[in-house]
mmCIF file of C-alpha atoms and ligand atoms in Angstrom:
data_model
loop_
_atom_site.group_PDB
_atom_site.id
_atom_site.type_symbol
_atom_site.label_atom_id
_atom_site.label_comp_id
_atom_site.label_asym_id
_atom_site.label_seq_id
_atom_site.Cartn_x
_atom_site.Cartn_y
_atom_site.Cartn_z
ATOM 1 C CA UNK A 1 49.503 -48.770 -102.462
ATOM 2 C CA UNK A 2 50.884 -50.077 -99.114
ATOM 3 C CA UNK A 3 54.002 -47.625 -99.951
ATOM 4 C CA UNK A 4 51.284 -44.409 -101.049
ATOM 5 C CA UNK A 5 49.365 -44.226 -97.680
ATOM 6 C CA UNK A 6 50.068 -41.925 -94.303
ATOM 7 C CA UNK A 7 53.184 -43.238 -92.777
ATOM 8 C CA UNK A 8 50.926 -43.550 -89.332
ATOM 9 C CA UNK A 9 48.277 -45.133 -91.054
ATOM 10 C CA UNK A 10 50.546 -47.669 -93.273
ATOM 11 C CA UNK A 11 51.765 -48.516 -88.846
ATOM 12 C CA UNK A 12 48.685 -50.426 -88.304
ATOM 13 C CA UNK A 13 46.876 -53.054 -90.333
ATOM 14 C CA UNK A 14 43.141 -52.637 -90.923
ATOM 15 C CA UNK A 15 42.087 -55.615 -87.767
ATOM 16 C CA UNK A 16 43.668 -53.297 -85.100
ATOM 17 C CA UNK A 17 42.313 -49.732 -86.847
ATOM 18 C CA UNK A 18 38.884 -50.524 -85.860
ATOM 19 C CA UNK A 19 39.716 -51.462 -81.744
ATOM 20 C CA UNK A 20 39.936 -48.535 -78.860
ATOM 21 C CA UNK A 21 39.595 -50.621 -76.611
ATOM 22 C CA UNK A 22 39.818 -54.435 -74.810
ATOM 23 C CA UNK A 23 39.409 -56.077 -71.427
ATOM 24 C CA UNK A 24 42.344 -55.653 -69.098
ATOM 25 C CA UNK A 25 42.607 -55.992 -65.296
ATOM 26 C CA UNK A 26 43.982 -52.483 -64.253
ATOM 27 C CA UNK A 27 44.614 -49.878 -60.732
ATOM 28 C CA UNK A 28 43.175 -46.644 -61.065
ATOM 29 C CA UNK A 29 45.268 -46.140 -57.768
ATOM 30 C CA UNK A 30 47.844 -48.078 -55.039
ATOM 31 C CA UNK A 31 46.969 -50.436 -52.270
ATOM 32 C CA UNK A 32 45.846 -53.611 -51.765
ATOM 33 C CA UNK A 33 43.714 -56.494 -53.955
ATOM 34 C CA UNK A 34 40.711 -54.645 -53.623
ATOM 35 C CA UNK A 35 42.482 -51.888 -56.488
ATOM 36 C CA UNK A 36 41.913 -54.122 -59.215
ATOM 37 C CA UNK A 37 39.245 -53.217 -61.376
ATOM 38 C CA UNK A 38 37.866 -55.552 -64.758
ATOM 39 C CA UNK A 39 37.036 -53.206 -67.418
ATOM 40 C CA UNK A 40 36.039 -53.980 -71.025
ATOM 41 C CA UNK A 41 37.215 -50.466 -72.101
ATOM 42 C CA UNK A 42 40.748 -50.411 -71.590
ATOM 43 C CA UNK A 43 42.392 -48.488 -74.253
ATOM 44 C CA UNK A 44 43.850 -50.599 -76.925
ATOM 45 C CA UNK A 45 47.196 -50.104 -77.620
ATOM 46 C CA UNK A 46 48.714 -48.176 -80.110
ATOM 47 C CA UNK A 47 52.020 -48.222 -82.244
ATOM 48 C CA UNK A 48 53.873 -45.016 -81.500
ATOM 49 C CA UNK A 49 57.381 -45.824 -83.560
ATOM 50 C CA UNK A 50 57.923 -48.314 -85.995
ATOM 51 C CA UNK A 51 60.193 -50.404 -84.012
ATOM 52 C CA UNK A 52 56.637 -51.509 -81.892
ATOM 53 C CA UNK A 53 54.699 -54.659 -81.831
ATOM 54 C CA UNK A 54 51.023 -55.380 -80.803
ATOM 55 C CA UNK A 55 50.983 -58.805 -78.897
ATOM 56 C CA UNK A 56 47.578 -60.275 -78.163
ATOM 57 C CA UNK A 57 48.679 -62.018 -75.157
ATOM 58 C CA UNK A 58 47.521 -65.390 -74.260
ATOM 59 C CA UNK A 59 48.546 -66.331 -71.435
ATOM 60 C CA UNK A 60 50.505 -63.931 -68.197
ATOM 61 C CA UNK A 61 52.602 -64.449 -65.717
ATOM 62 C CA UNK A 62 52.405 -62.936 -62.443
ATOM 63 C CA UNK A 63 55.501 -61.589 -60.020
ATOM 64 C CA UNK A 64 55.862 -60.522 -56.148
ATOM 65 C CA UNK A 65 56.509 -56.848 -58.356
ATOM 66 C CA UNK A 66 53.201 -56.969 -59.779
ATOM 67 C CA UNK A 67 52.032 -57.506 -56.094
ATOM 68 C CA UNK A 68 54.693 -54.358 -55.196
ATOM 69 C CA UNK A 69 53.652 -52.271 -57.255
ATOM 70 C CA UNK A 70 50.119 -52.843 -57.038
ATOM 71 C CA UNK A 71 50.720 -50.789 -53.160
ATOM 72 C CA UNK A 72 52.912 -48.380 -55.046
ATOM 73 C CA UNK A 73 56.619 -50.188 -55.122
ATOM 74 C CA UNK A 74 58.563 -47.931 -57.857
ATOM 75 C CA UNK A 75 55.936 -45.352 -58.617
ATOM 76 C CA UNK A 76 58.548 -42.683 -58.933
ATOM 77 C CA UNK A 77 60.618 -43.991 -60.103
ATOM 78 C CA UNK A 78 58.526 -45.551 -62.698
ATOM 79 C CA UNK A 79 56.637 -42.404 -63.569
ATOM 80 C CA UNK A 80 60.063 -40.766 -64.601
ATOM 81 C CA UNK A 81 60.766 -44.178 -66.730
ATOM 82 C CA UNK A 82 57.354 -43.147 -68.582
ATOM 83 C CA UNK A 83 57.214 -39.582 -68.135
ATOM 84 C CA UNK A 84 61.413 -38.326 -68.213
ATOM 85 C CA UNK A 85 60.151 -34.450 -68.960
ATOM 86 C CA UNK A 86 57.854 -34.101 -65.873
ATOM 87 C CA UNK A 87 54.849 -32.887 -68.622
ATOM 88 C CA UNK A 88 51.780 -34.740 -67.084
ATOM 89 C CA UNK A 89 49.798 -34.830 -64.239
ATOM 90 C CA UNK A 90 50.689 -37.022 -61.281
ATOM 91 C CA UNK A 91 48.291 -40.242 -60.790
ATOM 92 C CA UNK A 92 48.755 -40.637 -65.229
ATOM 93 C CA UNK A 93 50.052 -43.659 -64.830
ATOM 94 C CA UNK A 94 46.434 -44.796 -64.271
ATOM 95 C CA UNK A 95 44.727 -46.537 -65.134
ATOM 96 C CA UNK A 96 48.139 -49.189 -64.625
ATOM 97 C CA UNK A 97 47.923 -52.334 -66.341
ATOM 98 C CA UNK A 98 50.370 -54.952 -63.943
ATOM 99 C CA UNK A 99 51.880 -58.437 -65.357
ATOM 100 C CA UNK A 100 55.200 -59.164 -66.074
ATOM 101 C CA UNK A 101 55.356 -62.209 -68.192
ATOM 102 C CA UNK A 102 53.631 -62.203 -71.885
ATOM 103 C CA UNK A 103 53.020 -65.361 -74.272
ATOM 104 C CA UNK A 104 51.463 -64.836 -77.327
ATOM 105 C CA UNK A 105 51.046 -63.670 -81.521
ATOM 106 C CA UNK A 106 52.207 -60.598 -82.550
ATOM 107 C CA UNK A 107 49.397 -58.779 -84.113
ATOM 108 C CA UNK A 108 50.663 -55.475 -85.566
ATOM 109 C CA UNK A 109 54.168 -55.411 -86.021
ATOM 110 C CA UNK A 110 55.232 -51.472 -86.767
ATOM 111 C CA UNK A 111 57.002 -50.282 -90.041
ATOM 112 C CA UNK A 112 60.800 -51.708 -89.149
ATOM 113 C CA UNK A 113 60.075 -54.396 -87.274
ATOM 114 C CA UNK A 114 62.018 -56.752 -89.765
ATOM 115 C CA UNK A 115 62.171 -59.884 -87.518
ATOM 116 C CA UNK A 116 58.250 -60.383 -85.943
ATOM 117 C CA UNK A 117 55.361 -61.383 -88.457
ATOM 118 C CA UNK A 118 51.897 -60.801 -87.747
ATOM 119 C CA UNK A 119 50.688 -64.702 -86.345
ATOM 120 C CA UNK A 120 54.398 -65.524 -84.348
ATOM 121 C CA UNK A 121 54.297 -66.480 -81.403
ATOM 122 C CA UNK A 122 56.385 -64.643 -79.162
ATOM 123 C CA UNK A 123 57.168 -64.317 -75.767
ATOM 124 C CA UNK A 124 58.367 -61.595 -73.667
ATOM 125 C CA UNK A 125 59.210 -59.666 -70.167
ATOM 126 C CA UNK A 126 57.645 -56.291 -70.198
ATOM 127 C CA UNK A 127 59.797 -53.439 -68.915
ATOM 128 C CA UNK A 128 57.561 -52.677 -65.642
ATOM 129 C CA UNK A 129 57.421 -48.912 -66.813
ATOM 130 C CA UNK A 130 55.071 -50.048 -68.850
ATOM 131 C CA UNK A 131 51.530 -50.984 -69.371
ATOM 132 C CA UNK A 132 51.131 -55.419 -68.763
ATOM 133 C CA UNK A 133 50.023 -58.110 -69.821
ATOM 134 C CA UNK A 134 46.880 -58.656 -67.686
ATOM 135 C CA UNK A 135 44.674 -57.687 -71.268
ATOM 136 C CA UNK A 136 43.782 -58.983 -74.472
ATOM 137 C CA UNK A 137 46.457 -56.660 -75.832
ATOM 138 C CA UNK A 138 49.819 -55.313 -75.062
ATOM 139 C CA UNK A 139 52.340 -52.747 -76.608
ATOM 140 C CA UNK A 140 56.059 -53.553 -76.487
ATOM 141 C CA UNK A 141 59.352 -52.973 -78.192
ATOM 142 C CA UNK A 142 60.487 -55.130 -80.722
ATOM 143 C CA UNK A 143 63.729 -55.891 -78.962
ATOM 144 C CA UNK A 144 62.110 -57.045 -76.027
ATOM 145 C CA UNK A 145 60.457 -59.699 -77.536
ATOM 146 C CA UNK A 146 61.648 -63.289 -78.302
ATOM 147 C CA UNK A 147 60.189 -66.524 -80.531
ATOM 148 C CA UNK A 148 58.417 -68.845 -77.753
ATOM 149 C CA UNK A 149 59.358 -71.973 -77.616
ATOM 150 C CA UNK A 150 58.017 -74.685 -79.709
ATOM 151 C CA UNK A 151 57.741 -77.185 -76.753
ATOM 152 C CA UNK A 152 56.077 -74.946 -74.788
ATOM 153 C CA UNK A 153 52.341 -74.158 -74.539
ATOM 154 C CA UNK A 154 51.165 -70.181 -73.670
ATOM 155 C CA UNK A 155 50.837 -71.260 -70.040
ATOM 156 C CA UNK A 156 54.152 -72.677 -69.795
ATOM 157 C CA UNK A 157 55.836 -69.651 -71.663
ATOM 158 C CA UNK A 158 54.257 -67.438 -69.468
ATOM 159 C CA UNK A 159 56.193 -68.975 -66.507
ATOM 160 C CA UNK A 160 59.405 -67.608 -67.626
ATOM 161 C CA UNK A 161 60.287 -64.816 -69.093
ATOM 162 C CA UNK A 162 60.406 -62.428 -66.290
ATOM 163 C CA UNK A 163 62.514 -64.704 -63.874
ATOM 164 C CA UNK A 164 64.900 -65.587 -67.028
ATOM 165 C CA UNK A 165 65.552 -62.183 -68.001
ATOM 166 C CA UNK A 166 66.067 -60.975 -64.134
ATOM 167 C CA UNK A 167 68.471 -64.473 -63.584
ATOM 168 C CA UNK A 168 70.341 -63.702 -66.952
ATOM 169 C CA UNK A 169 70.873 -59.976 -66.274
ATOM 170 C CA UNK A 170 72.061 -60.937 -62.477
ATOM 171 C CA UNK A 171 74.425 -64.011 -64.009
ATOM 172 C CA UNK A 172 75.158 -63.666 -67.023
ATOM 173 C CA UNK A 173 75.890 -59.569 -67.357
ATOM 174 C CA UNK A 174 76.687 -58.820 -63.318
ATOM 175 C CA UNK A 175 77.835 -61.988 -62.390
ATOM 176 C CA UNK A 176 80.339 -62.025 -65.486
ATOM 177 C CA UNK A 177 78.416 -66.256 -65.966
ATOM 178 C CA UNK A 178 78.686 -67.515 -69.525
ATOM 179 C CA UNK A 179 77.838 -71.349 -70.870
ATOM 180 C CA UNK A 180 81.426 -72.045 -70.948
ATOM 181 C CA UNK A 181 82.310 -70.690 -67.930
ATOM 182 C CA UNK A 182 80.821 -72.514 -65.773
ATOM 183 C CA UNK A 183 82.256 -76.026 -65.405
ATOM 184 C CA UNK A 184 83.272 -76.754 -61.818
ATOM 185 C CA UNK A 185 82.438 -73.355 -60.955
ATOM 186 C CA UNK A 186 80.476 -73.368 -57.577
ATOM 187 C CA UNK A 187 77.418 -71.838 -57.215
ATOM 188 C CA UNK A 188 75.196 -70.965 -54.232
ATOM 189 C CA UNK A 189 71.993 -69.511 -54.904
ATOM 190 C CA UNK A 190 69.598 -68.822 -52.161
ATOM 191 C CA UNK A 191 66.199 -68.307 -52.130
ATOM 192 C CA UNK A 192 66.025 -71.506 -54.573
ATOM 193 C CA UNK A 193 62.262 -72.378 -54.617
ATOM 194 C CA UNK A 194 60.696 -69.584 -56.383
ATOM 195 C CA UNK A 195 60.774 -68.046 -59.346
ATOM 196 C CA UNK A 196 64.058 -66.674 -60.300
ATOM 197 C CA UNK A 197 65.240 -69.889 -58.039
ATOM 198 C CA UNK A 198 63.833 -71.925 -60.486
ATOM 199 C CA UNK A 199 65.286 -70.621 -63.453
ATOM 200 C CA UNK A 200 67.866 -69.589 -61.926
ATOM 201 C CA UNK A 201 69.628 -73.250 -61.114
ATOM 202 C CA UNK A 202 68.764 -75.086 -64.379
ATOM 203 C CA UNK A 203 70.207 -72.545 -65.764
ATOM 204 C CA UNK A 204 73.735 -72.369 -64.122
ATOM 205 C CA UNK A 205 73.123 -76.840 -63.812
ATOM 206 C CA UNK A 206 72.832 -76.824 -67.562
ATOM 207 C CA UNK A 207 76.105 -74.397 -68.199
ATOM 208 C CA UNK A 208 78.019 -77.740 -66.306
ATOM 209 C CA UNK A 209 78.132 -75.868 -62.967
ATOM 210 C CA UNK A 210 78.077 -77.111 -58.864
ATOM 211 C CA UNK A 211 75.023 -75.360 -57.787
ATOM 212 C CA UNK A 212 74.537 -75.991 -53.988
ATOM 213 C CA UNK A 213 70.591 -73.873 -52.920
ATOM 214 C CA UNK A 214 68.477 -72.584 -50.034
ATOM 215 C CA UNK A 215 65.604 -73.480 -49.217
ATOM 216 C CA UNK A 216 62.164 -74.311 -47.006
ATOM 217 C CA UNK A 217 63.211 -79.314 -46.077
ATOM 218 C CA UNK A 218 59.648 -79.313 -47.917
ATOM 219 C CA UNK A 219 60.946 -78.154 -51.473
ATOM 220 C CA UNK A 220 64.239 -80.321 -51.108
ATOM 221 C CA UNK A 221 63.569 -82.996 -53.752
ATOM 222 C CA UNK A 222 61.712 -80.606 -55.382
ATOM 223 C CA UNK A 223 65.091 -78.122 -56.520
ATOM 224 C CA UNK A 224 67.053 -81.771 -56.723
ATOM 225 C CA UNK A 225 64.464 -82.762 -58.839
ATOM 226 C CA UNK A 226 65.273 -79.591 -61.554
ATOM 227 C CA UNK A 227 69.182 -80.604 -60.755
ATOM 228 C CA UNK A 228 70.506 -78.659 -57.536
ATOM 229 C CA UNK A 229 73.375 -80.380 -56.313
ATOM 230 C CA UNK A 230 73.547 -79.769 -52.644
ATOM 231 C CA UNK A 231 70.413 -78.399 -50.292
ATOM 232 C CA UNK A 232 70.415 -77.093 -46.756
ATOM 233 C CA UNK A 233 67.467 -76.181 -45.405
ATOM 234 C CA UNK A 234 67.157 -72.471 -44.246
ATOM 235 C CA UNK A 235 64.605 -73.629 -41.542
ATOM 236 C CA UNK A 236 66.777 -75.837 -39.539
ATOM 237 C CA UNK A 237 68.531 -72.990 -37.595
ATOM 238 C CA UNK A 238 70.704 -70.605 -38.850
ATOM 239 C CA UNK A 239 71.917 -71.300 -42.863
ATOM 240 C CA UNK A 240 74.789 -69.893 -42.943
ATOM 241 C CA UNK A 241 76.205 -72.772 -40.150
ATOM 242 C CA UNK A 242 75.730 -75.743 -42.273
ATOM 243 C CA UNK A 243 77.081 -72.937 -45.397
ATOM 244 C CA UNK A 244 80.669 -72.041 -43.839
ATOM 245 C CA UNK A 245 81.410 -75.290 -43.685
ATOM 246 C CA UNK A 246 80.991 -76.271 -47.272
ATOM 247 C CA UNK A 247 83.851 -75.468 -49.942
ATOM 248 C CA UNK A 248 83.691 -72.000 -50.939
ATOM 249 C CA UNK A 249 82.006 -70.119 -53.678
ATOM 250 C CA UNK A 250 82.582 -68.463 -57.064
ATOM 251 C CA UNK A 251 79.191 -66.782 -57.168
ATOM 252 C CA UNK A 252 76.393 -66.227 -54.953
ATOM 253 C CA UNK A 253 73.457 -65.244 -56.318
ATOM 254 C CA UNK A 254 70.907 -63.654 -53.332
ATOM 255 C CA UNK A 255 67.251 -63.540 -53.692
ATOM 256 C CA UNK A 256 66.217 -63.727 -50.125
ATOM 257 C CA UNK A 257 68.147 -60.064 -48.951
ATOM 258 C CA UNK A 258 67.393 -59.317 -45.565
ATOM 259 C CA UNK A 259 70.985 -59.661 -42.749
ATOM 260 C CA UNK A 260 71.839 -62.692 -45.611
ATOM 261 C CA UNK A 261 74.472 -59.760 -46.437
ATOM 262 C CA UNK A 262 76.013 -59.799 -43.465
ATOM 263 C CA UNK A 263 77.598 -63.913 -43.661
ATOM 264 C CA UNK A 264 77.034 -64.145 -47.512
ATOM 265 C CA UNK A 265 80.448 -62.851 -48.529
ATOM 266 C CA UNK A 266 82.500 -64.830 -46.494
ATOM 267 C CA UNK A 267 81.600 -67.822 -48.290
ATOM 268 C CA UNK A 268 83.131 -66.561 -51.508
ATOM 269 C CA UNK A 269 86.564 -67.454 -52.374
ATOM 270 C CA UNK A 270 88.330 -65.018 -51.959
ATOM 271 C CA UNK A 271 91.608 -63.187 -54.455
ATOM 272 C CA UNK A 272 89.915 -65.198 -57.172
ATOM 273 C CA UNK A 273 87.173 -63.233 -58.603
ATOM 274 C CA UNK A 274 84.440 -64.592 -56.985
ATOM 275 C CA UNK A 275 81.181 -62.436 -57.115
ATOM 276 C CA UNK A 276 77.923 -61.985 -54.673
ATOM 277 C CA UNK A 277 75.043 -60.908 -56.875
ATOM 278 C CA UNK A 278 72.154 -59.384 -54.671
ATOM 279 C CA UNK A 279 68.882 -58.731 -56.403
ATOM 280 C CA UNK A 280 67.340 -57.125 -53.132
ATOM 281 C CA UNK A 281 68.234 -54.191 -53.166
ATOM 282 C CA UNK A 282 67.148 -50.380 -51.586
ATOM 283 C CA UNK A 283 67.310 -48.999 -55.006
ATOM 284 C CA UNK A 284 63.166 -48.268 -55.220
ATOM 285 C CA UNK A 285 62.639 -47.878 -51.966
ATOM 286 C CA UNK A 286 65.452 -44.805 -52.249
ATOM 287 C CA UNK A 287 64.459 -43.369 -55.215
ATOM 288 C CA UNK A 288 60.436 -43.276 -54.063
ATOM 289 C CA UNK A 289 61.658 -42.589 -50.705
ATOM 290 C CA UNK A 290 63.803 -39.553 -51.917
ATOM 291 C CA UNK A 291 62.862 -38.105 -55.007
ATOM 292 C CA UNK A 292 64.587 -40.148 -57.787
ATOM 293 C CA UNK A 293 67.658 -37.796 -58.234
ATOM 294 C CA UNK A 294 68.330 -38.297 -54.094
ATOM 295 C CA UNK A 295 67.466 -41.342 -54.603
ATOM 296 C CA UNK A 296 69.841 -43.097 -57.037
ATOM 297 C CA UNK A 297 72.779 -40.512 -55.065
ATOM 298 C CA UNK A 298 72.066 -42.887 -52.194
ATOM 299 C CA UNK A 299 71.920 -46.274 -54.337
ATOM 300 C CA UNK A 300 75.341 -45.704 -55.615
ATOM 301 C CA UNK A 301 76.987 -44.145 -52.640
ATOM 302 C CA UNK A 302 75.563 -47.366 -51.099
ATOM 303 C CA UNK A 303 76.579 -49.600 -53.280
ATOM 304 C CA UNK A 304 80.021 -47.586 -53.818
ATOM 305 C CA UNK A 305 80.476 -48.142 -50.175
ATOM 306 C CA UNK A 306 80.076 -52.144 -49.946
ATOM 307 C CA UNK A 307 81.113 -52.459 -52.910
ATOM 308 C CA UNK A 308 85.055 -50.977 -51.592
ATOM 309 C CA UNK A 309 84.524 -52.938 -48.516
ATOM 310 C CA UNK A 310 84.384 -56.277 -49.677
ATOM 311 C CA UNK A 311 87.228 -55.493 -52.621
ATOM 312 C CA UNK A 312 89.238 -55.274 -50.085
ATOM 313 C CA UNK A 313 88.269 -58.105 -48.427
ATOM 314 C CA UNK A 314 89.564 -59.933 -52.046
ATOM 315 C CA UNK A 315 85.428 -60.636 -53.463
ATOM 316 C CA UNK A 316 83.263 -58.526 -55.159
ATOM 317 C CA UNK A 317 79.435 -56.941 -54.369
ATOM 318 C CA UNK A 318 77.326 -56.444 -56.532
ATOM 319 C CA UNK A 319 73.389 -55.128 -57.000
ATOM 320 C CA UNK A 320 71.128 -57.205 -59.792
ATOM 321 C CA UNK A 321 68.468 -56.180 -61.715
ATOM 322 C CA UNK A 322 65.680 -57.630 -63.749
ATOM 323 C CA UNK A 323 66.541 -56.216 -67.909
ATOM 324 C CA UNK A 324 64.248 -57.092 -70.899
ATOM 325 C CA UNK A 325 66.214 -58.616 -74.072
ATOM 326 C CA UNK A 326 64.609 -60.249 -76.556
ATOM 327 C CA UNK A 327 68.500 -61.550 -77.402
ATOM 328 C CA UNK A 328 68.680 -63.520 -74.097
ATOM 329 C CA UNK A 329 64.943 -64.746 -74.517
ATOM 330 C CA UNK A 330 66.608 -66.285 -77.622
ATOM 331 C CA UNK A 331 68.901 -67.523 -75.929
ATOM 332 C CA UNK A 332 66.983 -69.465 -73.137
ATOM 333 C CA UNK A 333 64.795 -70.463 -75.826
ATOM 334 C CA UNK A 334 66.812 -72.893 -77.441
ATOM 335 C CA UNK A 335 67.431 -73.983 -74.052
ATOM 336 C CA UNK A 336 64.190 -74.648 -73.205
ATOM 337 C CA UNK A 337 64.083 -76.673 -76.556
ATOM 338 C CA UNK A 338 67.069 -78.794 -75.825
ATOM 339 C CA UNK A 339 65.107 -79.718 -73.161
ATOM 340 C CA UNK A 340 68.146 -78.071 -70.254
ATOM 341 C CA UNK A 341 64.982 -76.122 -68.930
ATOM 342 C CA UNK A 342 61.269 -76.614 -68.090
ATOM 343 C CA UNK A 343 58.877 -74.022 -66.927
ATOM 344 C CA UNK A 344 57.703 -74.656 -63.629
ATOM 345 C CA UNK A 345 54.039 -73.362 -63.066
ATOM 346 C CA UNK A 346 52.605 -73.838 -59.492
ATOM 347 C CA UNK A 347 49.007 -72.886 -60.242
ATOM 348 C CA UNK A 348 46.994 -71.626 -63.525
ATOM 349 C CA UNK A 349 44.205 -68.802 -62.914
ATOM 350 C CA UNK A 350 41.631 -67.729 -65.372
ATOM 351 C CA UNK A 351 41.324 -63.907 -66.494
ATOM 352 C CA UNK A 352 38.330 -63.982 -64.165
ATOM 353 C CA UNK A 353 39.978 -64.624 -61.253
ATOM 354 C CA UNK A 354 43.228 -62.251 -61.636
ATOM 355 C CA UNK A 355 42.918 -61.050 -57.466
ATOM 356 C CA UNK A 356 43.470 -65.105 -56.571
ATOM 357 C CA UNK A 357 46.014 -65.029 -58.748
ATOM 358 C CA UNK A 358 47.154 -61.913 -56.658
ATOM 359 C CA UNK A 359 45.930 -63.452 -53.387
ATOM 360 C CA UNK A 360 48.181 -66.331 -54.171
ATOM 361 C CA UNK A 361 51.157 -64.602 -55.356
ATOM 362 C CA UNK A 362 51.256 -62.322 -51.878
ATOM 363 C CA UNK A 363 51.130 -65.609 -49.787
ATOM 364 C CA UNK A 364 54.736 -65.780 -50.619
ATOM 365 C CA UNK A 365 55.940 -69.711 -50.281
ATOM 366 C CA UNK A 366 56.304 -69.566 -54.320
ATOM 367 C CA UNK A 367 57.347 -73.208 -55.413
ATOM 368 C CA UNK A 368 57.695 -71.821 -59.590
ATOM 369 C CA UNK A 369 55.242 -69.298 -61.376
ATOM 370 C CA UNK A 370 51.793 -68.364 -60.867
ATOM 371 C CA UNK A 371 49.890 -67.565 -64.830
ATOM 372 C CA UNK A 372 47.092 -66.314 -65.358
ATOM 373 C CA UNK A 373 45.124 -67.663 -68.757
ATOM 374 C CA UNK A 374 44.226 -64.269 -70.854
ATOM 375 C CA UNK A 375 42.517 -66.286 -73.877
HETATM 376 P P1 LIG B 1 58.974 -65.951 -55.378
HETATM 377 O O1 LIG B 1 58.638 -65.215 -54.513
HETATM 378 O O2 LIG B 1 58.614 -66.241 -56.340
HETATM 379 O O3 LIG B 1 60.528 -66.835 -54.394
HETATM 380 C C1 LIG B 1 60.354 -66.667 -53.218
HETATM 381 C C2 LIG B 1 61.289 -67.972 -52.800
HETATM 382 O O4 LIG B 1 61.910 -67.633 -51.870
HETATM 383 C C3 LIG B 1 60.187 -68.840 -52.215
HETATM 384 O O5 LIG B 1 60.052 -70.137 -52.601
HETATM 385 C C4 LIG B 1 59.933 -68.859 -50.862
HETATM 386 O O6 LIG B 1 59.768 -70.194 -50.535
HETATM 387 C C5 LIG B 1 62.199 -68.682 -50.303
HETATM 388 N N1 LIG B 1 62.423 -68.772 -49.271
HETATM 389 C C6 LIG B 1 61.773 -67.051 -48.451
HETATM 390 N N2 LIG B 1 63.051 -66.967 -47.425
HETATM 391 C C7 LIG B 1 63.630 -67.859 -47.555
HETATM 392 C C8 LIG B 1 64.726 -67.578 -46.633
HETATM 393 N N3 LIG B 1 64.966 -66.963 -45.879
HETATM 394 N N4 LIG B 1 65.761 -68.362 -47.318
HETATM 395 C C9 LIG B 1 65.243 -68.907 -48.375
HETATM 396 N N5 LIG B 1 64.527 -69.150 -49.389
HETATM 397 C C10 LIG B 1 63.625 -68.829 -49.167
HETATM 398 O O7 LIG B 1 60.565 -64.281 -55.227
HETATM 399 P P2 LIG B 1 60.582 -64.265 -56.716
HETATM 400 O O8 LIG B 1 61.848 -66.067 -57.319
HETATM 401 O O9 LIG B 1 60.308 -64.330 -57.582
HETATM 402 O O10 LIG B 1 61.959 -63.409 -56.573
HETATM 403 C C11 LIG B 1 63.519 -63.320 -55.465
HETATM 404 C C12 LIG B 1 63.745 -61.742 -55.182
HETATM 405 O O11 LIG B 1 64.468 -61.452 -55.989
HETATM 406 C C13 LIG B 1 62.028 -61.148 -54.556
HETATM 407 O O12 LIG B 1 62.808 -60.326 -52.889
HETATM 408 C C14 LIG B 1 62.181 -59.861 -55.686
HETATM 409 O O13 LIG B 1 61.384 -59.140 -55.364
HETATM 410 C C15 LIG B 1 63.582 -60.178 -55.964
HETATM 411 N N6 LIG B 1 63.432 -59.654 -57.685
HETATM 412 C C16 LIG B 1 64.477 -58.636 -58.350
HETATM 413 C C17 LIG B 1 64.127 -58.424 -59.584
HETATM 414 C C18 LIG B 1 65.362 -56.992 -59.384
HETATM 415 O O14 LIG B 1 65.374 -56.066 -60.281
HETATM 416 N N7 LIG B 1 66.184 -56.136 -58.634
HETATM 417 C C19 LIG B 1 63.530 -58.930 -60.652
HETATM 418 C C20 LIG B 1 62.883 -60.047 -59.741
HETATM 419 C C21 LIG B 1 62.766 -60.390 -58.126
HETATM 420 P P3 LIG B 1 59.246 -70.349 -48.557
HETATM 421 O O15 LIG B 1 59.183 -68.961 -47.768
HETATM 422 O O16 LIG B 1 58.114 -71.996 -48.748
HETATM 423 O O17 LIG B 1 60.663 -71.338 -47.843
#
């Protein structure tokens, strides 16, 4: 009976085919917190491709990128990803659902999905060009999804995927770190106390590296508790001075940006393959400001000239980016289940308190992650 159904009908089961709307927090234009709007009538996601899944959201993590996207950050670049042929009118991304982390349960699977079944507990980091997790349901590609760690609640699990896949992309894909090549490596994490930093510290520590972090003085004990070997207070004066007195590093992950580039690369071991990877790049601002083609050209020219300049001094300069990856989350799940990494939930909000959750993230000074309980 199943195989005789039309293909499109087989993509969905009866439970969601009758739903057309769902509760969600949306924005209808870019702006400050007042653009957030709760609706019971957001469009219910529809499986368009056979490798897609619909996830019922139990918890959603918030990140600084959600605050930035609320204000229009990345609008040009993300519109190109959503509508590569530029067919739709400007503003077709609205109503837009924010929220990049999800922990929940698979509700529907496309025909080609083999690795997941309805009812599986999963987690994922949602690419910024897709509708987010501040909604009852979210649509994802199966390759972006992973079975969630059994030992975590949904709230705890929602604190990890976006920062973890970002740290993984920066440290593993760009920085070349692996679990079997970190022993005795000296790693410096600039900005250890936020979402990315608290994850990155635990990950490289679990892989045997010696980890130095910079943070505010009041985060020192917190970061030592996550495994940092050496902590430098950036509020006590120019942080490059105490850092310069230390043995040089094999890799620096920069979560801070600003003027760090002017001094941080001098802290690397020259002519040894040492790398500086920054997550704070002008890539999106360039494409927002100059348009996609010119913005990408500008970014390529900037990163190439900086990489060349530093290569001549014997160190590598790289930009790191978030990359959605179910495979990376599978490996991270194993590290969580092995108790090598724990979630750092700073504050939890209910679904009705989404604007307050945004205010919290917008204030900065994070000590881990802000999570919203959806159901
Ligand atoms: P968070 O807001 O969670 O954390 C930032 C942390 O940095 C806070 O704990 C803050 O605490 C601390 N901090 C601020 N200034 C300094 C400083 N000068 N030195 C050391 N620590 C400092 O941000 P995330 O961890 O989520 O993200 C970090 C950065 O990475 C952001 O700029 C974000 O935009 C970027 N990012 C980029 C991605 C990409 O694809 N390129 C993806 C994800 C994130 P306090 O102020 O109290 O010291």
